[in-house]
mmCIF file of C-alpha atoms in Angstrom:
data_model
loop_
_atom_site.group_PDB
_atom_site.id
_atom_site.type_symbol
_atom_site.label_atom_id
_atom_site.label_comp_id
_atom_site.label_asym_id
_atom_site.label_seq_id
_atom_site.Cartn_x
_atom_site.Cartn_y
_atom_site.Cartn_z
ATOM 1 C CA UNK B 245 25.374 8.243 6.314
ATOM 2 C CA UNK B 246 22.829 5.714 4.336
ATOM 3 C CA UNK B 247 19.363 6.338 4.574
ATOM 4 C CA UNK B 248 16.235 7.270 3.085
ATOM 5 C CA UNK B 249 15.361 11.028 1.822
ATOM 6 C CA UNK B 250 11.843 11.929 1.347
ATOM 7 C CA UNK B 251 10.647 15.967 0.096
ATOM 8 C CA UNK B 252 9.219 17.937 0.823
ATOM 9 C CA UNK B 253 8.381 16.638 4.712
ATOM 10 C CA UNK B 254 5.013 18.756 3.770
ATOM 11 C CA UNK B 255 2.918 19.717 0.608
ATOM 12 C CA UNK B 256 0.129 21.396 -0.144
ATOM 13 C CA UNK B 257 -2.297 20.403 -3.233
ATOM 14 C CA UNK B 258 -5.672 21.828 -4.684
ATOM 15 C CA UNK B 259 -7.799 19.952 -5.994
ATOM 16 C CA UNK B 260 -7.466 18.534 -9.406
ATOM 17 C CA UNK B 261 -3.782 18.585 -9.180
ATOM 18 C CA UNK B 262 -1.117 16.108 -9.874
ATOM 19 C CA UNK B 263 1.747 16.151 -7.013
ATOM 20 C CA UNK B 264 4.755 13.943 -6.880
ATOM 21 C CA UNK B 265 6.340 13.456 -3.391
ATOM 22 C CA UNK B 266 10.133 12.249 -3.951
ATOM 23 C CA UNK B 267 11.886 9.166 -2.593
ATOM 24 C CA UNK B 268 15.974 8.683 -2.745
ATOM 25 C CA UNK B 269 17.814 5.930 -1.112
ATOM 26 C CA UNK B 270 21.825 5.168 -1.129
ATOM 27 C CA UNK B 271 21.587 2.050 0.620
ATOM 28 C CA UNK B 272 21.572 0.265 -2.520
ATOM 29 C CA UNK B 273 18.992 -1.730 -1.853
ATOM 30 C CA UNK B 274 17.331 -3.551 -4.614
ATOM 31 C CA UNK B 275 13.451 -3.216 -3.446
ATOM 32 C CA UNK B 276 11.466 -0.030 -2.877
ATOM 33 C CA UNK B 277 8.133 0.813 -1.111
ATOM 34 C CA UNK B 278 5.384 3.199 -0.853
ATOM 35 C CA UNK B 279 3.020 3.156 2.040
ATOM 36 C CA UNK B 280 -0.259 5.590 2.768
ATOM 37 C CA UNK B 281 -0.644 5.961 6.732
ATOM 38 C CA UNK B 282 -3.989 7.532 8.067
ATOM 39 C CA UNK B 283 -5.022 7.596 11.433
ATOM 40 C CA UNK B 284 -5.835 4.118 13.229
ATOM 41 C CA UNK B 285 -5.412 2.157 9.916
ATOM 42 C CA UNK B 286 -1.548 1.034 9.964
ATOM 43 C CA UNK B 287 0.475 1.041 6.860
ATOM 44 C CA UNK B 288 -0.844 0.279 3.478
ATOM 45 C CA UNK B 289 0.835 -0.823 0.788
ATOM 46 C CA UNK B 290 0.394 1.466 -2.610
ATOM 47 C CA UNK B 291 3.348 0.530 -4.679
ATOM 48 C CA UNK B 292 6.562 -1.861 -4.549
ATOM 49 C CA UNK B 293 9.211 -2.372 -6.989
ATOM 50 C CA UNK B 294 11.876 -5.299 -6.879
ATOM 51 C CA UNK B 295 14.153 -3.381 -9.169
ATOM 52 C CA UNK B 296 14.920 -1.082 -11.502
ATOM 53 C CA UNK B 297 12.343 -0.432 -14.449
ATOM 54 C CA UNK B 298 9.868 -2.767 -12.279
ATOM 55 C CA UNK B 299 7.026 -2.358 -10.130
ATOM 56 C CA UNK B 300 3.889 -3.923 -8.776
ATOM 57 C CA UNK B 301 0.870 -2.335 -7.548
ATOM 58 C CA UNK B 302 -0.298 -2.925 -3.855
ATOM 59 C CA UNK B 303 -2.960 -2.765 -2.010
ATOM 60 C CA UNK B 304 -4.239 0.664 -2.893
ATOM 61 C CA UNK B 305 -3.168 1.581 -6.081
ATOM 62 C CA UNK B 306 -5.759 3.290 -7.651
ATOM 63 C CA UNK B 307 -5.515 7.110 -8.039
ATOM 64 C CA UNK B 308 -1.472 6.626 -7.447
ATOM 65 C CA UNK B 309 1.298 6.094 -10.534
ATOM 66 C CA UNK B 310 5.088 5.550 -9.726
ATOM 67 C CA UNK B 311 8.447 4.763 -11.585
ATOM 68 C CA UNK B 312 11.743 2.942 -11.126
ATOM 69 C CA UNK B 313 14.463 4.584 -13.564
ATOM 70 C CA UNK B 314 17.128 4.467 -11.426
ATOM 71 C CA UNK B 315 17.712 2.264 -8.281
ATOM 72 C CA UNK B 316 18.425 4.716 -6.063
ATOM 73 C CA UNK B 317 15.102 6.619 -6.977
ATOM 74 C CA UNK B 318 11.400 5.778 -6.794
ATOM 75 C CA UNK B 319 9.270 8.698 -7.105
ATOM 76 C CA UNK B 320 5.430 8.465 -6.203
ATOM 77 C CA UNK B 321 2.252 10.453 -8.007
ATOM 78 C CA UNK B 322 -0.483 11.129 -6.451
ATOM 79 C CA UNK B 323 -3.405 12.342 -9.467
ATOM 80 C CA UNK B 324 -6.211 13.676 -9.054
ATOM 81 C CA UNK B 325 -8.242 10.367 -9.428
ATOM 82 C CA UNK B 326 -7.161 9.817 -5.815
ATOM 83 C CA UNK B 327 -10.178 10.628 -3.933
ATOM 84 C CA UNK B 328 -8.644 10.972 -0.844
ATOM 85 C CA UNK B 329 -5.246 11.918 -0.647
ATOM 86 C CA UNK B 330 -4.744 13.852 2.779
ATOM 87 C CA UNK B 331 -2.424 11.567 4.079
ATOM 88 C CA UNK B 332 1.003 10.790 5.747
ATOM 89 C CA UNK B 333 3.032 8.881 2.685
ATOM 90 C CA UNK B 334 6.036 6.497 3.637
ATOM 91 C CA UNK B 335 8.757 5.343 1.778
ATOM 92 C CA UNK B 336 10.961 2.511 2.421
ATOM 93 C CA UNK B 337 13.851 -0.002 0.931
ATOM 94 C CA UNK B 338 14.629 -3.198 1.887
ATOM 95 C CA UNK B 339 17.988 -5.202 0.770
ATOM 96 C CA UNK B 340 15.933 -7.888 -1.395
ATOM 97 C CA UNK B 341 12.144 -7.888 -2.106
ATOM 98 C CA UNK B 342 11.408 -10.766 0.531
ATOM 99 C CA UNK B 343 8.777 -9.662 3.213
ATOM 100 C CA UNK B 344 11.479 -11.659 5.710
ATOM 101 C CA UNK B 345 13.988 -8.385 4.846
ATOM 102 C CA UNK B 346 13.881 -5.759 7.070
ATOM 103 C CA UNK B 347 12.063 -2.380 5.678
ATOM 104 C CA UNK B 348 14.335 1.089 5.775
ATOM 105 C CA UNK B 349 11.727 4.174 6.670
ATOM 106 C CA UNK B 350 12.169 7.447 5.323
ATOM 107 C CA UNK B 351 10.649 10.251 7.923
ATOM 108 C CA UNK B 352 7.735 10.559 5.465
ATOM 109 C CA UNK B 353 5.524 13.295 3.653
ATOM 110 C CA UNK B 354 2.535 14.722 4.858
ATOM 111 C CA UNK B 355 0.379 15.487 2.023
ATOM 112 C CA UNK B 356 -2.714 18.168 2.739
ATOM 113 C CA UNK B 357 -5.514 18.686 -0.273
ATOM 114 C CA UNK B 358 -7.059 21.877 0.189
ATOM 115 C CA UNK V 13 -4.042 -13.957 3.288
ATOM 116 C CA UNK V 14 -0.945 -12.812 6.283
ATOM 117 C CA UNK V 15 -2.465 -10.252 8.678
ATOM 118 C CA UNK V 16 -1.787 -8.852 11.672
ATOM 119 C CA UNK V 17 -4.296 -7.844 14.733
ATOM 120 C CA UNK V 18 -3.075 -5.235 17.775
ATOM 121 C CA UNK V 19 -6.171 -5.732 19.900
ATOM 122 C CA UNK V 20 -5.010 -2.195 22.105
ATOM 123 C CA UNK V 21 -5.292 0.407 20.357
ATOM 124 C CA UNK V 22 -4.181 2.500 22.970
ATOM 125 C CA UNK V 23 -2.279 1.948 26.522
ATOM 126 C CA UNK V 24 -1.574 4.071 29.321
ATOM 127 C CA UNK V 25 1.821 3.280 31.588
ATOM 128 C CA UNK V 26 3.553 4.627 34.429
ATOM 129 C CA UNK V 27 6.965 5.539 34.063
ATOM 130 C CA UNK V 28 9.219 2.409 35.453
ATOM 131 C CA UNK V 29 6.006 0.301 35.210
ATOM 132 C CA UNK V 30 6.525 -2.917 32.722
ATOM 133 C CA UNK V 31 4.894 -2.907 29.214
ATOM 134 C CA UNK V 32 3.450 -6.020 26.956
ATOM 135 C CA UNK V 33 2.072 -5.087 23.453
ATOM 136 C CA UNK V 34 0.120 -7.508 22.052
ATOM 137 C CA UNK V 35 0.583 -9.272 18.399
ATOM 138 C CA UNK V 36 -1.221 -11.911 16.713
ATOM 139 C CA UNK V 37 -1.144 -12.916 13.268
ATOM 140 C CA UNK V 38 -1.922 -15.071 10.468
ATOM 141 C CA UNK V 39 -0.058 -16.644 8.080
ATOM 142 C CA UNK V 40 0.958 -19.826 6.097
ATOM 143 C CA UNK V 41 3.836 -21.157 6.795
ATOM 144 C CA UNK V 42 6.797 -20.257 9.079
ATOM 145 C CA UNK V 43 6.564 -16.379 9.581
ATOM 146 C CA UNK V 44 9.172 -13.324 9.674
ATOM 147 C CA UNK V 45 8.297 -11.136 12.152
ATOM 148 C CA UNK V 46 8.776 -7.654 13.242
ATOM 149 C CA UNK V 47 8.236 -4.550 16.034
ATOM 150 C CA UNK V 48 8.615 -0.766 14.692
ATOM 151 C CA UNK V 49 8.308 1.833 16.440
ATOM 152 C CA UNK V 50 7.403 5.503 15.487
ATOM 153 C CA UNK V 51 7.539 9.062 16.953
ATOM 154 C CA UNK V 52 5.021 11.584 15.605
ATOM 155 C CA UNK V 53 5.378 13.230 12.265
ATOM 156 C CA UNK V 54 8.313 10.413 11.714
ATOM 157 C CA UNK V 55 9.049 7.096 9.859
ATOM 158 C CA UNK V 56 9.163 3.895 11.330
ATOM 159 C CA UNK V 57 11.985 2.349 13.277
ATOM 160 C CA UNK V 58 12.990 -1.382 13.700
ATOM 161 C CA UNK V 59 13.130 -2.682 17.131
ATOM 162 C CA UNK V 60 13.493 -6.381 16.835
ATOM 163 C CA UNK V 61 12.925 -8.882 14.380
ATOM 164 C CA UNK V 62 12.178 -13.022 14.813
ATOM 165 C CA UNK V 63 13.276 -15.236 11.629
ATOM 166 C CA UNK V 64 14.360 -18.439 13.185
ATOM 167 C CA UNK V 65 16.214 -19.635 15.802
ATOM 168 C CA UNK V 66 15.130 -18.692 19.996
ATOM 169 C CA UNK V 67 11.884 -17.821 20.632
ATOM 170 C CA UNK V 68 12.944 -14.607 23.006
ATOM 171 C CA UNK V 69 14.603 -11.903 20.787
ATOM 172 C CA UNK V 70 16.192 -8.995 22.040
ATOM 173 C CA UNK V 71 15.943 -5.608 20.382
ATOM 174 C CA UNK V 72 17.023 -2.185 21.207
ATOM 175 C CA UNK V 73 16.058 0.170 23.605
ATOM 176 C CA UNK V 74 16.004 -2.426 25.898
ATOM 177 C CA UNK V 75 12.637 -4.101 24.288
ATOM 178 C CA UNK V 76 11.951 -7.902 23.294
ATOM 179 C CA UNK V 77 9.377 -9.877 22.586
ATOM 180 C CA UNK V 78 8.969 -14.046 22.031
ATOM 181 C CA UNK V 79 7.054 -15.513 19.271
ATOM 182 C CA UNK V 80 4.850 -18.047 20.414
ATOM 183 C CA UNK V 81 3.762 -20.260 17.687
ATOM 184 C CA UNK V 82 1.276 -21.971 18.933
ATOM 185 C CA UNK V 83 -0.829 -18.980 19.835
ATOM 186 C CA UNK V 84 -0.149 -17.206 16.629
ATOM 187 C CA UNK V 85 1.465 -14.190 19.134
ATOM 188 C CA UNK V 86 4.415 -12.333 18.899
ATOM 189 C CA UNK V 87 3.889 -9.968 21.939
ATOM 190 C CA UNK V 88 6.939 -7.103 23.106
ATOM 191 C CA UNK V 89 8.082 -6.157 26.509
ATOM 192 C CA UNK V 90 10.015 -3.498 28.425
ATOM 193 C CA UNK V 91 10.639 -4.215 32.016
ATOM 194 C CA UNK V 92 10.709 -0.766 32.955
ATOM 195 C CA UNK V 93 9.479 1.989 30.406
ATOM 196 C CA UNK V 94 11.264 5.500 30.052
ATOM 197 C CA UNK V 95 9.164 8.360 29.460
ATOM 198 C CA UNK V 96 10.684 8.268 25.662
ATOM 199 C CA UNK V 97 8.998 5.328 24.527
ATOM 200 C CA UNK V 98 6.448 6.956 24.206
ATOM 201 C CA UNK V 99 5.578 6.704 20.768
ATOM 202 C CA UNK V 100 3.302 4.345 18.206
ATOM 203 C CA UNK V 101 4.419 0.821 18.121
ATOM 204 C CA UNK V 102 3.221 -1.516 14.839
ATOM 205 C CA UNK V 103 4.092 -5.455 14.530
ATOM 206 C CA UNK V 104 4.567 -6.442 10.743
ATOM 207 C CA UNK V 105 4.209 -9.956 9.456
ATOM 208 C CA UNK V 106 6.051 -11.169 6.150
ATOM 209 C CA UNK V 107 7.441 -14.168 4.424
ATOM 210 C CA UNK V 108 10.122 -15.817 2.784
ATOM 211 C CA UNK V 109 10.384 -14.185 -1.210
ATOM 212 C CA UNK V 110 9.103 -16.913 -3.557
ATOM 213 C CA UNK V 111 9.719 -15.264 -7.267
ATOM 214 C CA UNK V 112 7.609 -12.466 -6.579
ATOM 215 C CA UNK V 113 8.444 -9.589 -3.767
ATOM 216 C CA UNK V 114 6.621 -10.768 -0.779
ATOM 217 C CA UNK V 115 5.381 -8.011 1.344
ATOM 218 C CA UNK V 116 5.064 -6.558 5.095
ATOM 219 C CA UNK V 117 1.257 -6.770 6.334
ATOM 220 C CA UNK V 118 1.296 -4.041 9.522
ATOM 221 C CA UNK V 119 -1.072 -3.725 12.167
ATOM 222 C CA UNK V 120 -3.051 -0.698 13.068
ATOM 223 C CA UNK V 121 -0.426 -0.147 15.726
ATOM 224 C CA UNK V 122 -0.596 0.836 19.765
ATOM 225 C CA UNK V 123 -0.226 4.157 20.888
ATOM 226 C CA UNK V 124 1.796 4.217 23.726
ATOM 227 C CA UNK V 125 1.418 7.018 26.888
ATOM 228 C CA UNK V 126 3.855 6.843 29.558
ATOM 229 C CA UNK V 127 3.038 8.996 32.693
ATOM 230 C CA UNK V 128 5.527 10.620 35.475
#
Protein backbone atom coordinates (compact mmCIF):
# COMPACT_ATOMS: atom_id res chain seq x y z
CA UNK A 1 0.00 0.00 0.00
CA UNK A 2 1.21 3.87 -0.60
CA UNK A 3 1.50 5.97 2.22
CA UNK A 4 3.48 7.91 4.49
CA UNK A 5 6.02 6.30 7.22
CA UNK A 6 7.08 8.38 10.05
CA UNK A 7 9.73 6.82 13.19
CA UNK A 8 9.85 6.46 15.70
CA UNK A 9 5.84 7.26 16.58
CA UNK A 10 7.73 8.51 19.98
CA UNK A 11 11.21 9.96 21.06
CA UNK A 12 12.72 11.04 23.84
CA UNK A 13 15.49 14.00 23.85
CA UNK A 14 17.62 15.80 26.63
CA UNK A 15 18.40 18.81 26.39
CA UNK A 16 21.08 20.08 24.17
CA UNK A 17 20.56 17.30 21.79
CA UNK A 18 20.13 17.08 18.12
CA UNK A 19 17.22 14.46 17.11
CA UNK A 20 16.08 13.68 13.64
CA UNK A 21 12.51 12.23 13.32
CA UNK A 22 12.30 10.33 9.78
CA UNK A 23 9.82 10.83 6.95
CA UNK A 24 9.44 8.17 3.83
CA UNK A 25 6.82 8.34 1.24
CA UNK A 26 6.23 5.90 -1.98
CA UNK A 27 3.54 7.82 -3.38
CA UNK A 28 5.88 9.54 -5.54
CA UNK A 29 4.80 12.63 -4.94
CA UNK A 30 6.90 15.52 -5.90
CA UNK A 31 6.26 17.95 -2.71
CA UNK A 32 6.99 17.22 0.95
CA UNK A 33 5.91 18.82 4.30
CA UNK A 34 6.72 19.23 7.83
CA UNK A 35 4.21 20.50 10.29
CA UNK A 36 4.64 21.19 14.35
CA UNK A 37 1.09 20.55 16.08
CA UNK A 38 0.67 21.76 19.80
CA UNK A 39 -2.37 21.90 21.57
CA UNK A 40 -5.17 24.47 20.33
CA UNK A 41 -2.78 26.01 17.71
CA UNK A 42 -3.54 23.90 14.37
CA UNK A 43 -0.81 22.94 12.06
CA UNK A 44 2.21 24.99 11.39
CA UNK A 45 4.21 24.93 8.69
CA UNK A 46 8.21 24.34 9.48
CA UNK A 47 9.57 23.13 6.23
CA UNK A 48 8.35 22.31 2.50
CA UNK A 49 10.23 21.12 -0.38
CA UNK A 50 8.90 21.06 -4.11
CA UNK A 51 11.50 18.52 -5.05
CA UNK A 52 14.40 16.85 -4.74
CA UNK A 53 17.60 18.82 -3.47
CA UNK A 54 14.99 21.80 -2.71
CA UNK A 55 13.37 23.25 0.13
CA UNK A 56 11.84 26.35 1.61
CA UNK A 57 11.49 27.32 5.08
CA UNK A 58 7.94 27.94 6.61
CA UNK A 59 6.50 29.47 9.07
CA UNK A 60 8.60 28.32 11.97
CA UNK A 61 11.81 27.47 10.89
CA UNK A 62 14.08 28.53 13.29
CA UNK A 63 15.73 25.91 15.58
CA UNK A 64 14.66 23.15 12.72
CA UNK A 65 17.13 21.99 9.55
CA UNK A 66 15.86 19.42 6.89
CA UNK A 67 17.04 17.79 3.53
CA UNK A 68 15.70 16.48 0.23
CA UNK A 69 18.30 13.82 -1.25
CA UNK A 70 16.03 11.57 -2.46
CA UNK A 71 12.29 12.05 -3.37
CA UNK A 72 10.98 9.54 -1.51
CA UNK A 73 12.78 10.89 1.72
CA UNK A 74 12.64 14.13 3.70
CA UNK A 75 14.11 13.83 7.00
CA UNK A 76 13.52 16.66 9.70
CA UNK A 77 16.17 18.00 12.62
CA UNK A 78 15.18 19.30 15.40
CA UNK A 79 18.67 21.17 17.25
CA UNK A 80 18.98 22.29 20.16
CA UNK A 81 18.38 26.01 19.18
CA UNK A 82 14.71 24.96 19.20
CA UNK A 83 13.49 26.33 22.35
CA UNK A 84 10.58 24.45 22.50
CA UNK A 85 10.43 21.29 20.91
CA UNK A 86 7.84 19.07 22.93
CA UNK A 87 5.64 18.64 20.24
CA UNK A 88 3.52 16.34 17.92
CA UNK A 89 5.55 16.63 14.33
CA UNK A 90 3.59 15.82 11.00
CA UNK A 91 4.70 14.90 7.82
CA UNK A 92 2.94 15.02 4.63
CA UNK A 93 3.23 14.80 0.54
CA UNK A 94 1.17 16.16 -1.84
CA UNK A 95 1.24 15.20 -5.80
CA UNK A 96 2.53 18.84 -6.89
CA UNK A 97 3.53 21.75 -4.56
CA UNK A 98 0.14 23.72 -5.19
CA UNK A 99 -1.77 24.48 -1.85
CA UNK A 100 -5.02 23.37 -4.25
CA UNK A 101 -3.31 19.53 -3.99
CA UNK A 102 -4.49 17.50 -1.47
CA UNK A 103 -1.87 16.86 1.60
CA UNK A 104 -0.98 12.90 2.44
CA UNK A 105 -0.54 12.64 6.54
CA UNK A 106 1.80 10.40 8.03
CA UNK A 107 0.46 9.23 11.75
CA UNK A 108 3.12 11.60 13.15
CA UNK A 109 5.94 11.74 15.93
CA UNK A 110 5.56 12.79 19.27
CA UNK A 111 8.66 14.36 20.36
CA UNK A 112 9.17 14.75 24.46
CA UNK A 113 12.41 16.99 25.77
CA UNK A 114 13.20 15.95 29.10
CA UNK B 1 -2.19 36.71 3.89
CA UNK B 2 -4.87 33.17 3.50
CA UNK B 3 -6.11 32.20 6.99
CA UNK B 4 -8.49 30.27 8.40
CA UNK B 5 -10.79 30.93 11.70
CA UNK B 6 -12.86 27.80 13.58
CA UNK B 7 -14.75 30.04 15.98
CA UNK B 8 -15.70 26.49 18.26
CA UNK B 9 -13.15 25.29 19.66
CA UNK B 10 -14.98 22.65 21.13
CA UNK B 11 -18.66 21.01 20.57
CA UNK B 12 -20.62 18.62 22.39
CA UNK B 13 -23.30 16.25 20.27
CA UNK B 14 -25.65 13.61 20.89
CA UNK B 15 -25.30 10.57 19.09
CA UNK B 16 -27.86 10.72 15.90
CA UNK B 17 -28.07 14.51 16.57
CA UNK B 18 -26.89 16.67 13.28
CA UNK B 19 -23.46 18.46 13.31
CA UNK B 20 -22.28 21.95 11.49
CA UNK B 21 -18.57 22.95 11.96
CA UNK B 22 -17.91 26.21 11.21
CA UNK B 23 -15.13 27.65 8.59
CA UNK B 24 -14.30 31.00 7.51
CA UNK B 25 -11.43 32.19 5.72
CA UNK B 26 -9.47 34.65 3.93
CA UNK B 27 -7.94 34.72 0.88
CA UNK B 28 -7.25 36.40 -2.55
CA UNK B 29 -8.61 35.04 -5.17
CA UNK B 30 -10.70 31.88 -5.85
CA UNK B 31 -9.83 29.42 -2.93
CA UNK B 32 -9.10 25.48 -2.60
CA UNK B 33 -10.59 24.27 0.23
CA UNK B 34 -10.47 21.45 2.59
CA UNK B 35 -11.97 19.33 5.90
CA UNK B 36 -9.46 16.80 7.78
CA UNK B 37 -10.18 15.02 10.27
CA UNK B 38 -7.96 13.44 13.06
CA UNK B 39 -8.13 10.76 15.81
CA UNK B 40 -5.79 11.19 18.79
CA UNK B 41 -2.13 10.41 18.63
CA UNK B 42 -2.83 10.20 14.59
CA UNK B 43 -2.29 12.15 11.29
CA UNK B 44 -4.77 13.91 9.51
CA UNK B 45 -7.37 12.52 7.17
CA UNK B 46 -9.12 14.16 4.12
CA UNK B 47 -12.79 14.32 4.20
CA UNK B 48 -13.81 16.53 1.38
CA UNK B 49 -12.31 19.01 -0.68
CA UNK B 50 -14.06 22.20 -2.83
CA UNK B 51 -11.94 23.39 -6.04
CA UNK B 52 -14.58 24.42 -8.45
CA UNK B 53 -17.60 23.40 -9.69
CA UNK B 54 -21.11 22.86 -7.04
CA UNK B 55 -21.12 24.57 -4.08
CA UNK B 56 -22.34 21.27 -1.89
CA UNK B 57 -19.48 18.66 -1.87
CA UNK B 58 -19.80 15.37 -0.60
CA UNK B 59 -17.07 13.61 1.34
CA UNK B 60 -16.77 10.43 3.18
CA UNK B 61 -18.13 9.19 6.15
CA UNK B 62 -21.16 10.54 5.14
CA UNK B 63 -19.93 14.39 5.78
CA UNK B 64 -20.24 17.56 3.38
CA UNK B 65 -20.02 20.87 3.56
CA UNK B 66 -20.89 24.00 0.86
CA UNK B 67 -18.64 26.84 0.31
CA UNK B 68 -20.38 29.92 0.43
CA UNK B 69 -18.49 32.64 -1.16
CA UNK B 70 -20.03 35.38 -0.26
CA UNK B 71 -19.67 34.81 3.45
CA UNK B 72 -16.12 33.69 3.20
CA UNK B 73 -17.58 30.10 4.91
CA UNK B 74 -16.98 26.76 4.11
CA UNK B 75 -18.97 25.07 6.99
CA UNK B 76 -19.35 20.75 7.23
CA UNK B 77 -22.31 18.71 8.14
CA UNK B 78 -23.37 15.22 9.22
CA UNK B 79 -27.03 14.61 9.43
CA UNK B 80 -26.74 12.14 11.99
CA UNK B 81 -23.30 11.67 13.89
CA UNK B 82 -21.93 8.12 14.94
CA UNK B 83 -20.22 7.89 18.10
CA UNK B 84 -16.83 7.48 15.85
CA UNK B 85 -16.62 10.84 14.65
CA UNK B 86 -15.54 11.70 17.36
CA UNK B 87 -12.34 13.09 16.72
CA UNK B 88 -10.54 16.75 15.87
CA UNK B 89 -11.76 18.26 12.72
CA UNK B 90 -9.39 21.23 10.94
CA UNK B 91 -10.52 23.23 7.61
CA UNK B 92 -7.35 24.17 5.46
CA UNK B 93 -7.31 26.96 2.94
CA UNK B 94 -4.79 26.97 -0.13
CA UNK B 95 -4.32 28.21 -3.62
CA UNK B 96 -3.58 27.60 -7.04
CA UNK B 97 0.69 27.02 -7.34
CA UNK B 98 2.07 30.15 -9.04
CA UNK B 99 6.05 29.25 -9.49
CA UNK B 100 6.54 28.85 -5.97
CA UNK B 101 4.82 25.87 -3.73
CA UNK B 102 1.78 27.47 -2.38
CA UNK B 103 0.84 26.21 0.96
CA UNK B 104 -2.15 24.85 3.31
CA UNK B 105 -3.05 27.58 6.11
CA UNK B 106 -5.10 25.21 8.90
CA UNK B 107 -7.27 26.29 11.52
CA UNK B 108 -6.90 25.61 15.17
CA UNK B 109 -9.43 22.86 14.59
CA UNK B 110 -12.86 21.65 16.61
CA UNK B 111 -12.81 19.01 18.94
CA UNK B 112 -15.62 17.00 18.50
CA UNK B 113 -17.60 14.90 21.61
CA UNK B 114 -20.37 12.77 20.68
CA UNK B 115 -22.49 11.42 23.64
CA UNK B 116 -24.76 8.05 23.92
Amino acid sequence: DGGITQSPKYLFRKEGQNVTLSCEQNLNHDAMYWYRQDPGQGLRLIYYSQIVNDFQKGDIAEGYSVSREKKESFPLTVTSAQKNPTAFYLCASSLYPSGGNEQFFGPGTRLTVL
Amino acid sequence: AQSVTQPDIHITVSEGASLELRCNYSYGATPYLFWYVQSPGQGLQLLLKYFSGDTLVQGIKGFEAEFKRSQSSFNLRKPSVHWSDAAEYFCAVGGEYTGTASKLTFGTGTRLQVTL
